[in-house]
Amino acid sequence: MPTSVPGKPDPLPRAMYHPPGAADDGVELACHPRDFPQRVASGGPLWVDIDSTVRSQHALLEKVFHLHPLAIEDTLNPSSRVKLEEYPDFVYVVMRVVSLAADTEDPYDLSSTDLHCFLGPSWLVTVHAGPVAPVEHVWAMLQRTPELLARGPERTLHAILDTTIDAYFPILDQVDEFIDGLEERVFVRFDEHALRDVFHVKRLVLTLRRYLQPSREVLNVLTNRPSPLVAPEVQVYFRDIYDHVLRINDALDTYRDLLSSTMDSYLTQVSNRLGAATKRLSVVATLSLPFVTVSGMWGMNFVNMPLANWPHGFWVLLGVQVALAAVLFFVLRRRAIA
């Protein structure tokens, strides 16, 4: 829930505004919340970035932008599903921002957070809990090239969604690097820890795929469904993001199949190694059979034993045992067992 620190003023939301008729670079980078109603009424492009953990910022969703209560409630849900919902006055988009966790021992542990975007006729509101990399990236980009905001809030939404989807590519590069070295670990060095890493990476791939699948539907709607809030010439830009989603989805399917086949190959190799070890032990047991049999027979406690009083009896029996073992070894080699 949004909170406020007693005795300390809440931080203001970040906002950018482009006045109607102004030059492309005439963007206000510091727009105060008390001016939001006037800016919305003027019809100029406005982007407001809200931290949902701050109570006063979160209240602007209802007091200034008059968003639907169900949509406002969804912004407080830390595990909202990726979706697109159309309301009479705005479009509500939820995307999942992903990155590799830097504070865990597992190098393939995934960190994710929800990014809520509200697109109105002349305004864009982004809501998230704490800093989010795509928003920070686009904010810095607009500070360098403010003319992008002058092209409309839907172009700013495109930049944010494009950065959000592009965050998948560095993760795919790391998965691809892992798979490249997996062949040597499994088939050359037979690393016993490889199977554990395969499980971790496969879980990562499946999680990415679960986050990406609904994003595909969201971008398909933004690309193909006519909307008064997204002009046809802007839908072409969303089509580029949709192509990125298809590429990532195909790569994830390929990685999933490769990891599954590698896991099967690893388990097969374990079974083959176990079979080879069992085969070698069986050969040793077979070759030791004459020694056990003959030594056991002449080791019985009877008074009258053949060759018991013969001076060279021990060497004769030893030679017999060695000869029997040699015959067994020859037979096993002929049958390709030993």
Coordinates of C-alpha atoms in Angstrom, one line a residue:
M1 CA 0.0 0.0 0.0
P2 CA 1.2 3.6 -0.6
T3 CA 2.7 5.1 2.5
S4 CA 3.9 8.4 3.7
V5 CA 6.6 9.2 6.2
P6 CA 5.2 11.4 9.1
G7 CA 6.8 14.8 9.3
K8 CA 8.4 14.5 5.9
P9 CA 6.9 15.8 2.7
D10 CA 6.2 13.2 0.0
P11 CA 8.4 13.4 -3.1
L12 CA 6.7 14.9 -6.2
P13 CA 6.0 12.7 -9.2
R14 CA 8.1 13.3 -12.3
A15 CA 6.3 14.9 -15.2
M16 CA 7.0 16.2 -18.7
Y17 CA 4.7 18.5 -20.6
H18 CA 4.8 20.0 -24.1
P19 CA 2.6 23.1 -24.5
P20 CA 0.4 23.2 -27.6
G21 CA 2.0 25.2 -30.4
A22 CA 5.4 25.2 -28.8
A23 CA 8.5 24.2 -30.6
D24 CA 9.5 20.5 -30.5
D25 CA 12.1 21.1 -27.9
G26 CA 9.9 23.4 -25.8
V27 CA 9.2 20.7 -23.1
E28 CA 8.6 21.5 -19.5
L29 CA 10.7 19.0 -17.6
A30 CA 9.5 20.0 -14.1
C31 CA 5.7 20.2 -14.1
H32 CA 4.1 20.6 -10.6
P33 CA 1.1 18.3 -9.7
R34 CA -1.1 21.3 -9.0
D35 CA -0.8 22.2 -12.7
F36 CA -1.8 18.7 -13.9
P37 CA -5.5 19.5 -14.4
Q38 CA -4.7 22.6 -16.4
R39 CA -2.1 20.6 -18.5
V40 CA -4.6 17.8 -19.1
A41 CA -7.3 20.3 -20.2
S42 CA -4.9 22.1 -22.6
G43 CA -4.5 19.0 -24.7
G44 CA -0.7 19.1 -24.9
P45 CA 1.3 15.9 -24.5
L46 CA 1.9 15.1 -20.8
W47 CA 3.8 12.3 -19.2
V48 CA 3.5 11.7 -15.5
D49 CA 5.6 9.0 -13.7
I50 CA 4.1 7.9 -10.4
D51 CA 5.7 5.9 -7.6
S52 CA 2.9 3.7 -6.3
T53 CA 4.6 3.4 -2.9
V54 CA 4.0 7.2 -2.2
R55 CA 0.4 7.9 -1.1
S56 CA 0.1 11.4 -2.4
Q57 CA 1.4 10.4 -5.9
H58 CA -0.9 7.4 -6.1
A59 CA -3.9 9.6 -5.2
L60 CA -3.4 11.6 -8.4
L61 CA -4.7 8.6 -10.4
E62 CA -8.2 9.2 -9.0
K63 CA -8.2 13.0 -8.3
V64 CA -6.6 14.3 -11.5
F65 CA -6.9 11.6 -14.1
H66 CA -10.2 10.1 -12.9
L67 CA -9.2 6.5 -13.7
H68 CA -11.4 3.6 -13.1
P69 CA -11.3 2.2 -9.5
L70 CA -10.6 -1.3 -10.7
A71 CA -7.6 -0.1 -12.7
I72 CA -6.3 1.9 -9.7
E73 CA -6.7 -1.2 -7.6
D74 CA -4.6 -3.3 -10.0
T75 CA -1.7 -0.8 -9.6
L76 CA -1.4 -1.9 -6.0
N77 CA -1.3 -5.6 -6.9
P78 CA 2.4 -6.7 -7.0
S79 CA 1.6 -9.7 -9.2
S80 CA -0.8 -8.3 -11.7
R81 CA -1.0 -10.3 -14.9
V82 CA 0.3 -8.8 -18.2
K83 CA -2.7 -7.5 -20.0
L84 CA -4.4 -4.7 -22.0
E85 CA -7.8 -3.3 -21.0
E86 CA -9.7 -0.6 -22.9
Y87 CA -11.8 1.9 -21.1
P88 CA -13.9 4.7 -22.6
D89 CA -11.3 7.4 -22.0
F90 CA -8.0 5.5 -21.7
V91 CA -6.1 2.3 -22.4
Y92 CA -4.6 0.4 -19.5
V93 CA -1.5 -1.7 -20.2
V94 CA 0.4 -3.9 -17.7
M95 CA 3.8 -5.1 -18.7
R96 CA 6.4 -7.2 -16.7
V97 CA 9.9 -5.7 -16.5
V98 CA 12.5 -8.4 -16.2
S99 CA 16.2 -8.5 -15.3
L100 CA 18.7 -10.9 -13.8
A101 CA 18.9 -10.5 -10.0
A102 CA 22.2 -9.1 -8.9
D103 CA 21.7 -9.8 -5.2
T104 CA 21.5 -13.6 -5.3
E105 CA 24.1 -16.3 -5.6
D106 CA 22.3 -17.9 -8.5
P107 CA 23.5 -16.2 -11.7
Y108 CA 20.3 -17.2 -13.5
D109 CA 17.8 -15.9 -10.9
L110 CA 15.2 -13.6 -12.4
S111 CA 13.9 -10.4 -10.9
S112 CA 10.7 -8.9 -12.2
T113 CA 8.3 -6.0 -11.4
D114 CA 5.0 -4.7 -12.9
L115 CA 4.8 -1.6 -15.0
H116 CA 1.4 0.0 -15.3
C117 CA 0.8 2.4 -18.2
F118 CA -2.4 4.5 -18.7
L119 CA -2.7 6.1 -22.2
G120 CA -5.2 8.9 -22.5
P121 CA -6.1 11.3 -25.3
S122 CA -3.2 13.6 -24.6
W123 CA -1.5 12.1 -21.5
L124 CA 0.5 9.1 -20.4
V125 CA 0.7 8.0 -16.8
T126 CA 3.2 5.3 -15.7
V127 CA 2.9 3.6 -12.3
H128 CA 5.4 1.4 -10.7
A129 CA 6.9 0.6 -7.2
G130 CA 10.3 2.0 -7.0
P131 CA 12.8 2.7 -9.8
V132 CA 12.2 0.7 -13.1
A133 CA 14.9 0.5 -15.7
P134 CA 12.8 1.1 -18.8
V135 CA 11.2 4.2 -17.4
E136 CA 14.6 5.6 -16.2
H137 CA 16.0 4.9 -19.7
V138 CA 13.2 6.7 -21.5
W139 CA 13.2 9.6 -19.1
A140 CA 16.8 10.2 -19.7
M141 CA 16.3 9.9 -23.4
L142 CA 13.5 12.5 -23.4
Q143 CA 15.7 14.8 -21.5
R144 CA 18.2 14.6 -24.3
T145 CA 15.6 14.5 -27.2
P146 CA 12.4 16.2 -25.8
E147 CA 10.9 16.4 -29.3
L148 CA 9.8 12.7 -28.9
L149 CA 7.2 13.8 -26.4
A150 CA 5.9 16.5 -28.8
R151 CA 4.9 13.6 -31.2
G152 CA 2.3 12.4 -28.8
P153 CA 2.0 10.3 -25.6
E154 CA 1.6 7.1 -27.7
R155 CA 5.1 7.5 -29.0
T156 CA 6.4 7.8 -25.4
L157 CA 4.4 4.6 -24.6
H158 CA 6.1 2.9 -27.6
A159 CA 9.5 3.9 -26.3
I160 CA 8.8 2.5 -22.9
L161 CA 7.4 -0.8 -24.2
D162 CA 10.2 -1.1 -26.6
T163 CA 12.8 -0.7 -23.9
T164 CA 10.9 -3.2 -21.7
I165 CA 10.9 -5.9 -24.4
D166 CA 14.5 -5.1 -25.4
A167 CA 15.5 -6.0 -21.8
Y168 CA 15.0 -9.6 -22.7
F169 CA 17.9 -9.7 -25.2
P170 CA 20.8 -9.4 -22.7
I171 CA 19.2 -12.3 -20.8
L172 CA 19.0 -14.3 -24.0
D173 CA 22.6 -13.6 -24.7
Q174 CA 23.6 -15.0 -21.3
V175 CA 21.4 -18.1 -21.9
D176 CA 23.0 -18.5 -25.3
E177 CA 26.5 -18.3 -23.8
F178 CA 25.6 -20.9 -21.3
I179 CA 24.3 -23.3 -23.9
D180 CA 27.5 -22.8 -26.0
G181 CA 29.6 -24.0 -23.1
L182 CA 27.2 -26.7 -22.1
E183 CA 28.3 -29.2 -24.8
E184 CA 31.9 -29.3 -23.5
R185 CA 30.7 -29.6 -19.8
V186 CA 28.4 -32.5 -20.6
F187 CA 30.2 -34.5 -23.3
V188 CA 33.9 -33.6 -22.8
R189 CA 34.4 -32.9 -19.1
F190 CA 31.2 -34.5 -17.8
D191 CA 30.7 -31.8 -15.2
E192 CA 28.5 -33.2 -12.4
H193 CA 27.2 -29.7 -11.6
A194 CA 26.0 -29.2 -15.2
L195 CA 22.6 -30.9 -14.6
R196 CA 21.9 -28.4 -11.7
D197 CA 22.7 -25.5 -14.0
V198 CA 20.6 -26.9 -16.7
F199 CA 17.6 -27.0 -14.3
H200 CA 18.2 -23.4 -13.3
V201 CA 18.5 -22.1 -16.8
K202 CA 15.5 -24.1 -18.0
R203 CA 13.5 -22.6 -15.1
L204 CA 14.7 -19.2 -16.3
V205 CA 13.6 -19.9 -19.9
L206 CA 10.2 -21.1 -18.8
T207 CA 9.7 -18.1 -16.6
L208 CA 10.6 -15.7 -19.4
R209 CA 8.3 -17.5 -21.8
R210 CA 5.4 -17.2 -19.2
Y211 CA 6.0 -13.5 -19.0
L212 CA 6.4 -13.0 -22.7
Q213 CA 3.3 -14.9 -24.0
P214 CA 0.7 -12.4 -22.7
S215 CA 2.9 -9.5 -23.9
R216 CA 2.5 -10.9 -27.4
E217 CA -1.3 -10.5 -27.1
V218 CA -1.0 -7.0 -25.7
L219 CA 1.2 -5.9 -28.6
N220 CA -0.9 -7.6 -31.1
V221 CA -3.9 -5.5 -30.0
L222 CA -1.9 -2.3 -30.0
T223 CA -0.6 -3.2 -33.5
N224 CA -3.8 -4.4 -35.3
R225 CA -6.9 -3.2 -33.4
P226 CA -8.1 0.3 -34.4
S227 CA -8.1 2.7 -31.5
P228 CA -8.9 6.4 -31.2
L229 CA -5.9 6.7 -28.8
V230 CA -3.3 5.1 -31.1
A231 CA -3.1 6.5 -34.6
P232 CA -2.5 4.1 -37.5
E233 CA 0.9 5.6 -38.3
V234 CA 1.9 5.0 -34.7
Q235 CA 0.7 1.4 -34.8
V236 CA 3.6 0.7 -37.3
Y237 CA 6.0 1.4 -34.4
F238 CA 4.3 -1.1 -32.1
R239 CA 4.5 -3.6 -34.9
D240 CA 8.3 -3.4 -34.6
I241 CA 8.0 -4.4 -30.9
Y242 CA 5.7 -7.2 -31.8
D243 CA 8.3 -8.5 -34.2
H244 CA 10.8 -8.4 -31.3
V245 CA 8.4 -10.4 -29.2
L246 CA 8.1 -13.1 -31.9
R247 CA 11.9 -13.3 -32.2
I248 CA 12.3 -13.7 -28.4
N249 CA 9.6 -16.3 -28.3
D250 CA 11.2 -18.3 -31.0
A251 CA 14.6 -18.1 -29.3
L252 CA 13.0 -19.2 -26.0
D253 CA 11.4 -22.2 -27.7
T254 CA 14.7 -23.2 -29.2
Y255 CA 16.5 -22.9 -25.9
R256 CA 13.9 -24.9 -24.2
D257 CA 14.2 -27.7 -26.7
L258 CA 18.0 -27.6 -26.5
L259 CA 18.0 -27.7 -22.8
S260 CA 15.5 -30.6 -22.7
S261 CA 17.6 -32.6 -25.2
T262 CA 20.8 -31.8 -23.3
M263 CA 19.2 -33.0 -20.1
D264 CA 18.2 -36.2 -21.8
S265 CA 21.7 -36.7 -23.2
Y266 CA 23.2 -36.1 -19.8
L267 CA 20.9 -38.7 -18.1
T268 CA 21.7 -41.1 -21.0
Q269 CA 25.4 -40.6 -20.5
V270 CA 25.0 -41.2 -16.8
S271 CA 23.2 -44.5 -17.6
N272 CA 25.9 -45.4 -20.1
R273 CA 28.7 -44.7 -17.6
L274 CA 26.9 -46.8 -15.0
G275 CA 26.5 -49.6 -17.5
A276 CA 30.2 -49.5 -18.4
A277 CA 31.2 -49.5 -14.8
T278 CA 28.9 -52.5 -14.1
K279 CA 30.3 -54.3 -17.1
R280 CA 33.9 -53.8 -15.9
L281 CA 32.9 -55.1 -12.5
S282 CA 31.2 -58.1 -14.0
V283 CA 34.4 -58.9 -15.9
V284 CA 36.5 -58.7 -12.8
A285 CA 34.0 -60.9 -10.9
T286 CA 34.0 -63.5 -13.7
L287 CA 37.8 -63.6 -13.9
S288 CA 38.0 -64.0 -10.1
L289 CA 35.6 -67.0 -10.2
P290 CA 38.4 -69.7 -10.7
F291 CA 40.4 -68.3 -7.8
V292 CA 37.5 -68.3 -5.5
T293 CA 36.3 -71.8 -6.6
V294 CA 39.6 -73.6 -6.5
S295 CA 40.8 -71.9 -3.3
G296 CA 37.5 -72.6 -1.6
M297 CA 37.6 -76.3 -2.5
W298 CA 41.2 -76.8 -1.4
G299 CA 40.6 -74.8 1.7
M300 CA 38.2 -77.2 3.2
N301 CA 39.1 -78.9 6.5
F302 CA 39.3 -82.6 5.3
V303 CA 42.1 -84.9 6.2
N304 CA 42.5 -86.6 2.8
M305 CA 42.8 -83.9 0.2
P306 CA 44.2 -84.4 -3.3
L307 CA 47.7 -83.0 -3.6
A308 CA 47.7 -82.1 0.1
N309 CA 51.0 -83.8 0.7
W310 CA 52.6 -83.0 -2.7
P311 CA 55.5 -80.6 -2.4
H312 CA 54.5 -78.6 -5.5
G313 CA 50.7 -78.8 -5.0
F314 CA 50.4 -75.1 -4.3
W315 CA 52.0 -74.0 -7.5
V316 CA 50.0 -76.5 -9.5
L317 CA 46.7 -75.2 -8.2
L318 CA 47.9 -71.6 -8.7
G319 CA 48.7 -72.4 -12.3
V320 CA 45.3 -74.1 -12.8
Q321 CA 43.6 -71.0 -11.5
V322 CA 45.6 -68.6 -13.7
A323 CA 44.9 -70.9 -16.7
L324 CA 41.2 -70.9 -16.1
A325 CA 41.2 -67.1 -15.7
A326 CA 43.1 -66.8 -19.0
V327 CA 40.6 -69.0 -20.8
L328 CA 37.7 -67.0 -19.4
F329 CA 39.4 -63.7 -20.4
F330 CA 40.0 -65.1 -24.0
V331 CA 36.3 -66.1 -24.3
L332 CA 35.1 -62.7 -23.0
R333 CA 37.4 -60.9 -25.5
R334 CA 36.1 -63.0 -28.4
R335 CA 32.6 -62.0 -27.5
A336 CA 33.5 -58.4 -27.1
I337 CA 32.5 -58.3 -23.4
A338 CA 35.9 -57.6 -21.9

